[in-house]
XYZ file of C-alpha atoms in Angstrom:
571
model
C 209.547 32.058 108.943
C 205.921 31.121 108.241
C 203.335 32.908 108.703
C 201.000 32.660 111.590
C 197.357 31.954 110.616
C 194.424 31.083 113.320
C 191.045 29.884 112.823
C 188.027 32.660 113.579
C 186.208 31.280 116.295
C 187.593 28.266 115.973
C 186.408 27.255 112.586
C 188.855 25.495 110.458
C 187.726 25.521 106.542
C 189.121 21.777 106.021
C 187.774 19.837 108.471
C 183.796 21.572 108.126
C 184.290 20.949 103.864
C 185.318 17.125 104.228
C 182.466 17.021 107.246
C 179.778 18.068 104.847
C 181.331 16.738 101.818
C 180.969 13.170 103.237
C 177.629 13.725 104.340
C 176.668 15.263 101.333
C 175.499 18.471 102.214
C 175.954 22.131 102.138
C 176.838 24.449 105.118
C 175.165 26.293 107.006
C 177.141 28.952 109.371
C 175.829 28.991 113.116
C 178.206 31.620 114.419
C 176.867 33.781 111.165
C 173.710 32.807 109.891
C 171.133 33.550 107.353
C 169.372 35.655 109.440
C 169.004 40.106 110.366
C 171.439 39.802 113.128
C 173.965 38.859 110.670
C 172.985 42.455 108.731
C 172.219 45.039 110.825
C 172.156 46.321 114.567
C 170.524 49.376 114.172
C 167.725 49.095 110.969
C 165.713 46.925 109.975
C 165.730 44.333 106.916
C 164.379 45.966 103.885
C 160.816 44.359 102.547
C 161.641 41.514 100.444
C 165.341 40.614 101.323
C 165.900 36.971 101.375
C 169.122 34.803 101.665
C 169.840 32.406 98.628
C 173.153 30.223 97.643
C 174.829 31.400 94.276
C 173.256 28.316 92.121
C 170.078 30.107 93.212
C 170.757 33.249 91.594
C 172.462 31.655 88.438
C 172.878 28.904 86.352
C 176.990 28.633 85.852
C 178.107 30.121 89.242
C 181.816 30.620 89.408
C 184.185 32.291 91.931
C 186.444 33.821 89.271
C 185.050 34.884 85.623
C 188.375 35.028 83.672
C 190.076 36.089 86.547
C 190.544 39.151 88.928
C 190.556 42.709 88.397
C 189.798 46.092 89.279
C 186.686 46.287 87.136
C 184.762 43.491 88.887
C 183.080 45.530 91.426
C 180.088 47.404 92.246
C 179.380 48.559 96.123
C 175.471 47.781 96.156
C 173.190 49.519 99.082
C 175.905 49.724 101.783
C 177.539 52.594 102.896
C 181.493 51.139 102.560
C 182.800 52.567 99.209
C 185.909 52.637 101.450
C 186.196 48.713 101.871
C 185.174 48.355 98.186
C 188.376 50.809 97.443
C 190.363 48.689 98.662
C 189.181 45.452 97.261
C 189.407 46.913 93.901
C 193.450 48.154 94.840
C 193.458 44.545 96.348
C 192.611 43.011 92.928
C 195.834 44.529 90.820
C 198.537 42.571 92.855
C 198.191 39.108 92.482
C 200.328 38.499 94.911
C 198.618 40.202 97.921
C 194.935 38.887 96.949
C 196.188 35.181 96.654
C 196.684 36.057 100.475
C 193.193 37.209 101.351
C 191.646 34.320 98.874
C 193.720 30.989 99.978
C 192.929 28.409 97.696
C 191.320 30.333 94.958
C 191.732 27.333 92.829
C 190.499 24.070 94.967
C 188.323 27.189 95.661
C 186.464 27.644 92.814
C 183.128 25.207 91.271
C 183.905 22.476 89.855
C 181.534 21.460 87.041
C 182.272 18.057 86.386
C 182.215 17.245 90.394
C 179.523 19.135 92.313
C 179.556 16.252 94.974
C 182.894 18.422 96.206
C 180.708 21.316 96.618
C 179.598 22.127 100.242
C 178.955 25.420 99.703
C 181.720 26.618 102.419
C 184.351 28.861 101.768
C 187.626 30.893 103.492
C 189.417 34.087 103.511
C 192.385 35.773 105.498
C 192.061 38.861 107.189
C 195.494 40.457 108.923
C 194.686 41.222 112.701
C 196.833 42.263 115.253
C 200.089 40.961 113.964
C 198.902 37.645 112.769
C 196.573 36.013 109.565
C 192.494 35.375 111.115
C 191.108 32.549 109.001
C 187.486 33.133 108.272
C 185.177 30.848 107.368
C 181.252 31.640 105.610
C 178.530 29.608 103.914
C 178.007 30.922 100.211
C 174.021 31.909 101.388
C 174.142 35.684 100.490
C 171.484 38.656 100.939
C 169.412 39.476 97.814
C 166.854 41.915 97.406
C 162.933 41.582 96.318
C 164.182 42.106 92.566
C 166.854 38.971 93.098
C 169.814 40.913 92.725
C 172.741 40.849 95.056
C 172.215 43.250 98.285
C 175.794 44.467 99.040
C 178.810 44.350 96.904
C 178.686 42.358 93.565
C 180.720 41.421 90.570
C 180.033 43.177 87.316
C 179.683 39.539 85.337
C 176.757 38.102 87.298
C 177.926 34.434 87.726
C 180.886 35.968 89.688
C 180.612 35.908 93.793
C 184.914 36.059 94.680
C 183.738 40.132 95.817
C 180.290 38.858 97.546
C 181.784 36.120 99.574
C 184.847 38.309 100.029
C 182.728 40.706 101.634
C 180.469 38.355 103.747
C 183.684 36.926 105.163
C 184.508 40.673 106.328
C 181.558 41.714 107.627
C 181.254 38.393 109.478
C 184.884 38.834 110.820
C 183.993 42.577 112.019
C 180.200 41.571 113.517
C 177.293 42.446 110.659
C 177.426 43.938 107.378
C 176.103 47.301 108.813
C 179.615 47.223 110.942
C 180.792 47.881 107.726
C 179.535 51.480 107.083
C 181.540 54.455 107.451
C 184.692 52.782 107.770
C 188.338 54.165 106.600
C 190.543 52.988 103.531
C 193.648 52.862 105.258
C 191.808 50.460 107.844
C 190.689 47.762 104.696
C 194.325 47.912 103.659
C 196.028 46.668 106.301
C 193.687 44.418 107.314
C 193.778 43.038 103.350
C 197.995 42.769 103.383
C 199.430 43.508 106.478
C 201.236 46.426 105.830
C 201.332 50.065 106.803
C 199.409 52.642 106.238
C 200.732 56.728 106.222
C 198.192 59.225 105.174
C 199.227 61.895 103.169
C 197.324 65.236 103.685
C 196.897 66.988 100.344
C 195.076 70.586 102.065
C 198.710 71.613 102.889
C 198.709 75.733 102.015
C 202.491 74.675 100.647
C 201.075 72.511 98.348
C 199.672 74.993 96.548
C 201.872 77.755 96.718
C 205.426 75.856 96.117
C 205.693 73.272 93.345
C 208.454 71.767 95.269
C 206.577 70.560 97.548
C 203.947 69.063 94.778
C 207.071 67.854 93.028
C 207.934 66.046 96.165
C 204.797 64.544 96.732
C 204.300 63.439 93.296
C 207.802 61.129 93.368
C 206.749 60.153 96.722
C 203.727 58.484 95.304
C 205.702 57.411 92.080
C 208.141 55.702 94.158
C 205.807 54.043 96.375
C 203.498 52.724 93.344
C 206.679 51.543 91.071
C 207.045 49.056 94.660
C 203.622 48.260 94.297
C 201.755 49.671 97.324
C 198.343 50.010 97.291
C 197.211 53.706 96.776
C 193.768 55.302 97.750
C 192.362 59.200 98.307
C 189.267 60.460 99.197
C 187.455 64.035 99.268
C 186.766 65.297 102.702
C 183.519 67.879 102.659
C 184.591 70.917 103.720
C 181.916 72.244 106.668
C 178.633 72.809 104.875
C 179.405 70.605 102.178
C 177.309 67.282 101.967
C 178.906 63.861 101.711
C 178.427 61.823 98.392
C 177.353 65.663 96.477
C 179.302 65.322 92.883
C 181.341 67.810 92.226
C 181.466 69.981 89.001
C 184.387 68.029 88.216
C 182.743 64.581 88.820
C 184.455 63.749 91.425
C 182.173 62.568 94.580
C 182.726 63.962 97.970
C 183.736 61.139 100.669
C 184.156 58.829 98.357
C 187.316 56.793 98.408
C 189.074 56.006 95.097
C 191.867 53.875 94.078
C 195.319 54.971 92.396
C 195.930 52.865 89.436
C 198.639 54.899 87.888
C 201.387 57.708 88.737
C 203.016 58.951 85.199
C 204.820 61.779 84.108
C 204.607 62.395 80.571
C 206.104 64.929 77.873
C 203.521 67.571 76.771
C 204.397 70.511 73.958
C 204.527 74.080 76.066
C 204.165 75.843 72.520
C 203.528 74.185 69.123
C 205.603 76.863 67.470
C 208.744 76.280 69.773
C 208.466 72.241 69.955
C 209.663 73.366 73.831
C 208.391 70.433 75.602
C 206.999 70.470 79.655
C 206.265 67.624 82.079
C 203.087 66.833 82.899
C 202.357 65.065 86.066
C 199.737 62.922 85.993
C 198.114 60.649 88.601
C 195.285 58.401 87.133
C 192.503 57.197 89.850
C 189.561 54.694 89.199
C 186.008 55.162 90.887
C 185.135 51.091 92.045
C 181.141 52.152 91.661
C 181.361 53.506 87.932
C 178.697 55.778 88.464
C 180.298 59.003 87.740
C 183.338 60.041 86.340
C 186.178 62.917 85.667
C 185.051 65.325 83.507
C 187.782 68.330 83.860
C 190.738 68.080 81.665
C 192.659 64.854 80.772
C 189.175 63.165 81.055
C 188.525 60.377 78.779
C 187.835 61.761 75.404
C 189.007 65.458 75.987
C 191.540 67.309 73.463
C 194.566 66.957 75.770
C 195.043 63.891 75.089
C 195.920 64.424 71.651
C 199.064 66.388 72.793
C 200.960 63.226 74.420
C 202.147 60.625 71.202
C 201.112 56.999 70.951
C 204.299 55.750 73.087
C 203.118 57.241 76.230
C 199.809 56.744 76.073
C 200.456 52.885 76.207
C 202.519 53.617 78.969
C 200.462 55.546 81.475
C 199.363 51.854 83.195
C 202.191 51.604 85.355
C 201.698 50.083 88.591
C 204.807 51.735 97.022
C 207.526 51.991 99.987
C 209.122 54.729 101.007
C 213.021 54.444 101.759
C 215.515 57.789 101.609
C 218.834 56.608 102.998
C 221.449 59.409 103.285
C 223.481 60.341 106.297
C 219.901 59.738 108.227
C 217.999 56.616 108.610
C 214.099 57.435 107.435
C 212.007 55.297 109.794
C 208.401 55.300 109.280
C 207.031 54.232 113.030
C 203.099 52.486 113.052
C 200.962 52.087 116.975
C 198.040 50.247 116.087
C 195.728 49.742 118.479
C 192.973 46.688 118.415
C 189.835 46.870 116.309
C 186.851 47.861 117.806
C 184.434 47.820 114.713
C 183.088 44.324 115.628
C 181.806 45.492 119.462
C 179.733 48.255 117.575
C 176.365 46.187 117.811
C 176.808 46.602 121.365
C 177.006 50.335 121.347
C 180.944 50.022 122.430
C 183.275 50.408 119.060
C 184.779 54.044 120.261
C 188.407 53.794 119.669
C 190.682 55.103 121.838
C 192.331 58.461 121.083
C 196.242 57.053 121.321
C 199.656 58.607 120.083
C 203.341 58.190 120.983
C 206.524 60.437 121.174
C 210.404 59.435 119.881
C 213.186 60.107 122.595
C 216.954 60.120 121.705
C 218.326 58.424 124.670
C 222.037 57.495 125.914
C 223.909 55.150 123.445
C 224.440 52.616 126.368
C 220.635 52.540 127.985
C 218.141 49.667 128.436
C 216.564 50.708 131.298
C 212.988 52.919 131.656
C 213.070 56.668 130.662
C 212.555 58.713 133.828
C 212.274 61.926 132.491
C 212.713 63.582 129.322
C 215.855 64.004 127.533
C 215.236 65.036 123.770
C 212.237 64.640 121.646
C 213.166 63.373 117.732
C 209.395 62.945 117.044
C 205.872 63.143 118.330
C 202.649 62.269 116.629
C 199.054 64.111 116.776
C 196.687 62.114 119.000
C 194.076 60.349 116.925
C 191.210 58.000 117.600
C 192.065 56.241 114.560
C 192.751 52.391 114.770
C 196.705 53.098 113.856
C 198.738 56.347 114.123
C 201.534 57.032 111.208
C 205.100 59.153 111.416
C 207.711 59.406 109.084
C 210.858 60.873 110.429
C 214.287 60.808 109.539
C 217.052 59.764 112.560
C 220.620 60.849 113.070
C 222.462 57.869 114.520
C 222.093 56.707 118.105
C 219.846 55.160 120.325
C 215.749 55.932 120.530
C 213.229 54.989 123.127
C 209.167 55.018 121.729
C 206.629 55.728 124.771
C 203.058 54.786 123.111
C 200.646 56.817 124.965
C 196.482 57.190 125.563
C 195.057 61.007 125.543
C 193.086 59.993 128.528
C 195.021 59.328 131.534
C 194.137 55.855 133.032
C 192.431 54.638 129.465
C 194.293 51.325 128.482
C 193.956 48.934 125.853
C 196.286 46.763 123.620
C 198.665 48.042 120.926
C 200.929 46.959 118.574
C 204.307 48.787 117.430
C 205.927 48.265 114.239
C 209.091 50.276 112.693
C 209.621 50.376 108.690
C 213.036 51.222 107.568
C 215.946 50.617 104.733
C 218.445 49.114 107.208
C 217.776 46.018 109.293
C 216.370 47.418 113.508
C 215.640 45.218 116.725
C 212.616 46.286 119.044
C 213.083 45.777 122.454
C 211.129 46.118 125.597
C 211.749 48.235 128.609
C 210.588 47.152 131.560
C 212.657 47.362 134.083
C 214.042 50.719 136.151
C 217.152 49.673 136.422
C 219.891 47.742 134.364
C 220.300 43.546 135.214
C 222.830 42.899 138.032
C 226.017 41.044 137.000
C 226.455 37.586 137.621
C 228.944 38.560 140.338
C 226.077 41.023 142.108
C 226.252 39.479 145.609
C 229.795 40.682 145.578
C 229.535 43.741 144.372
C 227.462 47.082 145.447
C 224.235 48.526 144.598
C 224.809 51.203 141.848
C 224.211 54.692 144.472
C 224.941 57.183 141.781
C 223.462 57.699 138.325
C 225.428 60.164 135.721
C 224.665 60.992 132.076
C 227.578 62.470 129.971
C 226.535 64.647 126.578
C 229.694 64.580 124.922
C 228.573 67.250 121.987
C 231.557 68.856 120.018
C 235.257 68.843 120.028
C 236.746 72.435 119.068
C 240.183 73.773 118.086
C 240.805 70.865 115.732
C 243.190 72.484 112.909
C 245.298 69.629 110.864
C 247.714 70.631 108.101
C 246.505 68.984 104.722
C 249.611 69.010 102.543
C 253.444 69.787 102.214
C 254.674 72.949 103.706
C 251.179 73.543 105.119
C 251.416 73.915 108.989
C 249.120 75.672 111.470
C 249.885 78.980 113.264
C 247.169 78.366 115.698
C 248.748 78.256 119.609
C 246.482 75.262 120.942
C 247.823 72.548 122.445
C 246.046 70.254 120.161
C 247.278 71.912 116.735
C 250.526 72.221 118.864
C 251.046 68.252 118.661
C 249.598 67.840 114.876
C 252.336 70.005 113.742
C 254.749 68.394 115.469
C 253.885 64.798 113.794
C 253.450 66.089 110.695
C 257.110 67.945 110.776
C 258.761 64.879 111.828
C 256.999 63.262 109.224
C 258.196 66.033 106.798
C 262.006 65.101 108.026
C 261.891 61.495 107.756
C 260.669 60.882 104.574
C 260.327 62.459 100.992
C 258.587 65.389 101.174
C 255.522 63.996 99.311
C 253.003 63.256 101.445
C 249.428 64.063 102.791
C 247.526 64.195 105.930
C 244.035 62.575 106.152
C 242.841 62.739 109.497
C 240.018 61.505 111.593
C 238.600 61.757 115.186
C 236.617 59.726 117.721
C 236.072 59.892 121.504
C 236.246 57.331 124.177
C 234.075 57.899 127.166
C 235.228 55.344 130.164
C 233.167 54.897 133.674
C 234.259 52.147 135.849
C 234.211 48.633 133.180
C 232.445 50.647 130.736
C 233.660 51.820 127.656
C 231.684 54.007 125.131
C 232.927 55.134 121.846
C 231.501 57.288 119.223
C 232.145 56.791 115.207
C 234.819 57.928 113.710
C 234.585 61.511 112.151
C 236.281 63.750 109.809
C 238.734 66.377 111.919
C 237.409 69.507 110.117
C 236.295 72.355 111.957
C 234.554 71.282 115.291
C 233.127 67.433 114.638
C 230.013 66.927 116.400
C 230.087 64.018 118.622
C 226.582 64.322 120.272
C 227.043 61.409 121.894
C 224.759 60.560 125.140
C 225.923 57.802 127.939
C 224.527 57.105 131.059
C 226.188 55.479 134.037
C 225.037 53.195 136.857
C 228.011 53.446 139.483
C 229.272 51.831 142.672
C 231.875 54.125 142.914
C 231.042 57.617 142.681
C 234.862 58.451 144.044
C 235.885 56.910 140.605
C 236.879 59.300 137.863
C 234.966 59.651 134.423
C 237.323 59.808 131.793
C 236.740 61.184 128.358
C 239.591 60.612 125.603
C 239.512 62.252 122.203
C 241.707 60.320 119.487
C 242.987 61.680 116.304
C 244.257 59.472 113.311
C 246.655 60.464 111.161
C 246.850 58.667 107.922
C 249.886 60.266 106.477
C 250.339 58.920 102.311
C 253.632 58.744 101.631
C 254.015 58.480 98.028
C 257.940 57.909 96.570
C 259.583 59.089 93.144
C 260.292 55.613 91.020
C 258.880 55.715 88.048
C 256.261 53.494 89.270
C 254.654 55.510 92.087
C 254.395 52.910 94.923
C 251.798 54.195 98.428
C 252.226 53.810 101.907
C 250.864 54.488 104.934
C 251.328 55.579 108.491
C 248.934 55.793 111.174
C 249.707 57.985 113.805
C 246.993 57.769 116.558
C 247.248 60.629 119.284
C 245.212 60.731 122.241
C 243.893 63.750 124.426
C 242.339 62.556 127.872
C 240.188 64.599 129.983
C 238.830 63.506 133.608
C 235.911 64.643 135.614
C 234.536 63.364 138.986
């Protein structure tokens, strides 16, 4: 299925290039031009700026300079290290930036034909579920001393980071829209993904090395899939943003994750015992400052770790468990509100959601509260992450606003291993039948919680029967004596259980499980019925596979199933 794609404000890139490319000249944006509204909405200009097309600033102006990579960028005078984070974890996967630059080829100048050049070019931004086509002129904001303003490419005759970021900024309002803005946010708007933030101020972080052993493969696993990593430094109260640390790390500053390695380090030289060493190797998109503690470049750990691994510590995410549980990491997004800031209105709202098991048989509305598998914190954050893992059945997802009455538009998106179907509730009550003018209303509503069966006691081998005086172990021993009698006393019991809930025409039925000890169904139904005279019946089967094996030489298998049936019946 393609993608979806839609034109920002109606621009489409191919028609305006073939426009100006016939009339021979370059474009000029209206809907973002050269101009301070297109910069800021609270400051002023600084003295000097001026706007000027890349063949102003260079000679040899090219969109790529031997390609793309991590190393191209610096952030210039504006306050979003985070979006330059991200362009910089943007620019190792070729795969996701070929989606954010369209084109980069028919893209780039063309020496030998700058007739084609209209000075126009594109990008894709992910928004609300669907690819926003932007369009900008290449005029760009330079300072008195003619270098680049904002963001810039470390070879000068590069612009793919300059236009990338015009494109951005015009897509969210102004460049100064841009300041103090989150990672996580640049992300998904750069791939359309998810993004789960992973507190590392846990206290059991630093008291159990299970847990850091934990987090650790969680980020190995998730950058061997190739997602896109960043972490930042919160200041702690009293402590100022951007202040360097003694470590060289800056606080508030995001970085990217470039590498996750565990490597082989000697505990003692005089035992050759050998520890691991778990390293996680970030890169600072503004070069300004750097690690200094130990494993920084040029200190004397790095002579303990040979030649082999050292060319492999440049390894380049998902996260999938699948046991007995389904892991399903759950995303409410709610609509950007960066671009109404130069109106004084780009609050977002403080939203959340909580994860009900429900009956097995529901698609109707919740009405009240049944059982809570999963809650999230409320946050004014533009999406809202939990990871949780599910026992089977079925789960209802009520996205919710902190403030009662506050509304606004969301989007919902599950992540998990197997393949899941979102639906809608909407209405109260389940669809009539197509025979509903014959039939009555439903007048009574029941919910059965089927939760354990106990007394089960099943003999496993020859000779092996049960003293217990139920009538269920009662009946086992009886099939399992006859089957004793009638053939070769070889054989061996392997038995299973499921229930059968019936109401009216419906018919419920848990999975099959394994008749040891007291199986727990924990099954939920609900029931819409016409006739509340009309028994609900409740039938708990047992299969016996009994392997009968013979005494030829050449051991042949059989089997017998044996299904017995227990039914129960309540009004």
């Amino acid at each position: 299925m393609p993608e979806r794609v839609v034109s920002f404000q109606g621009q489409s890139f191919h028609k305006l290039r073939r426009s100006y490319q016939r009339r021979g000249a370059l474009f000029k944006d209206p809907l973002f031009p050269a101009s301070a509204q297109s910069l800021f909405f609270k400051r002023e200009p600084p003295p000097g700026l001026s706007w000027r097309r890349p063949r102003e600033i260079c000679k040899d102006p090219r969109l790529f300079v031997d390609g793309i990579s991590t190393r191209d960028l610096h952030q210039g005078s504006l306050g979003n290290c985070w979006m330059v984070a991200a362009i910089s974890c943007l620019a190792s996967e070729p795969s996701l930036w070929k989606k954010v630059i369209p084109d980069h080829v028919d893209q780039e100048w063309n020496p030998k034909r700058l007739d084609l050049y209209a000075g126009i070019f594109h990008f894709r931004f992910w928004r609300f579920g669907r690819w926003v086509d932007v369009v900008v002129d290449d005029r760009l904001p330079v300072s008195a001393d003619g270098a680049l303003l904002f963001c810039r490419s470390a070879t000068p005759r590069e612009f793919w980071s300059a236009l990338l970021e015009k494109a951005y900024a015009k897509l969210n309002g102004c460049y100064e829209a841009l300041e103090g803005g989150n990672t996580a946010e640049a992300l998904i708007d750069f791939t359309g993904g998810v993004s789960e933030p992973l507190s590392l101020d846990r206290e059991a972080l630093s008291l159990h090395s299970d847990q850091r052993r934990a987090l650790f493969q969680t980020l190995a696993k998730a950058h061997e899939r190739k997602a896109l990593i960043t972490c930042f430094i919160r200041p702690a109260e009293g402590e100022l943003v951007e202040s360097v640390m003694e470590c060289g790390l800056v606080r508030g500053h995001a970085y990217g994750i470039t590498a996750v390695k565990k490597v082989l380090v000697p505990e003692r030289p005089c035992t050759g015992r050998m520890s691991r060493l778990l390293m996680v190797r970030m890169r600072n998109p503004w070069g300004t400052t750097d690690w200094t503690g130990a494993w920084s470049h040029g200190s004397q750990q790095w002579q303990q770790i040979t030649h082999t691994d050292k060319e492999k510590l440049g390894l380049p995410f998902l996260f999938e468990v699948r046991v007995k549980e389904e892991e399903v990491l759950i995303c409410l997004q709610q609509e950007d509100r960066r671009m109404r800031r130069k109106n004084g209105d780009g609050e977002n709202l403080p939203i959340g959601f909580e994860v009900l098991k429900v009956e097995v048989n529901r698609w109707s509305r919740v009405q009240s509260v049944v059982e809570q598998a999963a809650s999230s914190v409320y946050m004014d954050s533009r999406s809202v992450t939990v990871r949780a893992c599910f026992s089977p059945g079925r789960y209802v997802i009520l996205p919710t606003t902190f403030l009662p009455g506050a509304t606004g538009r969301f989007l919902l998106r599950l992540f998990s291993h197997s393949r899941m179907q979102l639906h809608e509730l909407t209405e109260d009550l389940p669809a009539p039948s197509v025979f509903h003018c014959c039939l009555p209303q439903p007048s009574v509503v029941t919910t059965v919680h089927l939760r354990r069966v106990t007394g089960l006691s099943v003999p496993r081998q020859k000779g092996h029967f049960n003293k217990s005086n139920t009538f269920l172990t009662f009946c086992l021993n009886f099939y399992c004596l006859c089957l004793f009698i009638l053939f070769p006393p070889l054989f061996l019991v392997v038995p299973d259980v499921y229930a059968v809930v019936r109401c009216e025409n419906d018919t419920i039925r848990t999975r099959v499980f394994k008749a040891e000890g007291n199986p727990e169904f924990n099954l939920r139904t609900i029931f819409y019925r016409r006739y509340s005279n009309v028994h609900i019946s409740i039938e708990v089967c047992l299969i016996l596979i009994a392997l009968h094996v013979t005494r030829a030489r050449t051991h042949k298998e059989s089997l017998c199933y044996i299904i017995l049936s227990w039914a129960l019946s309540n009004s």
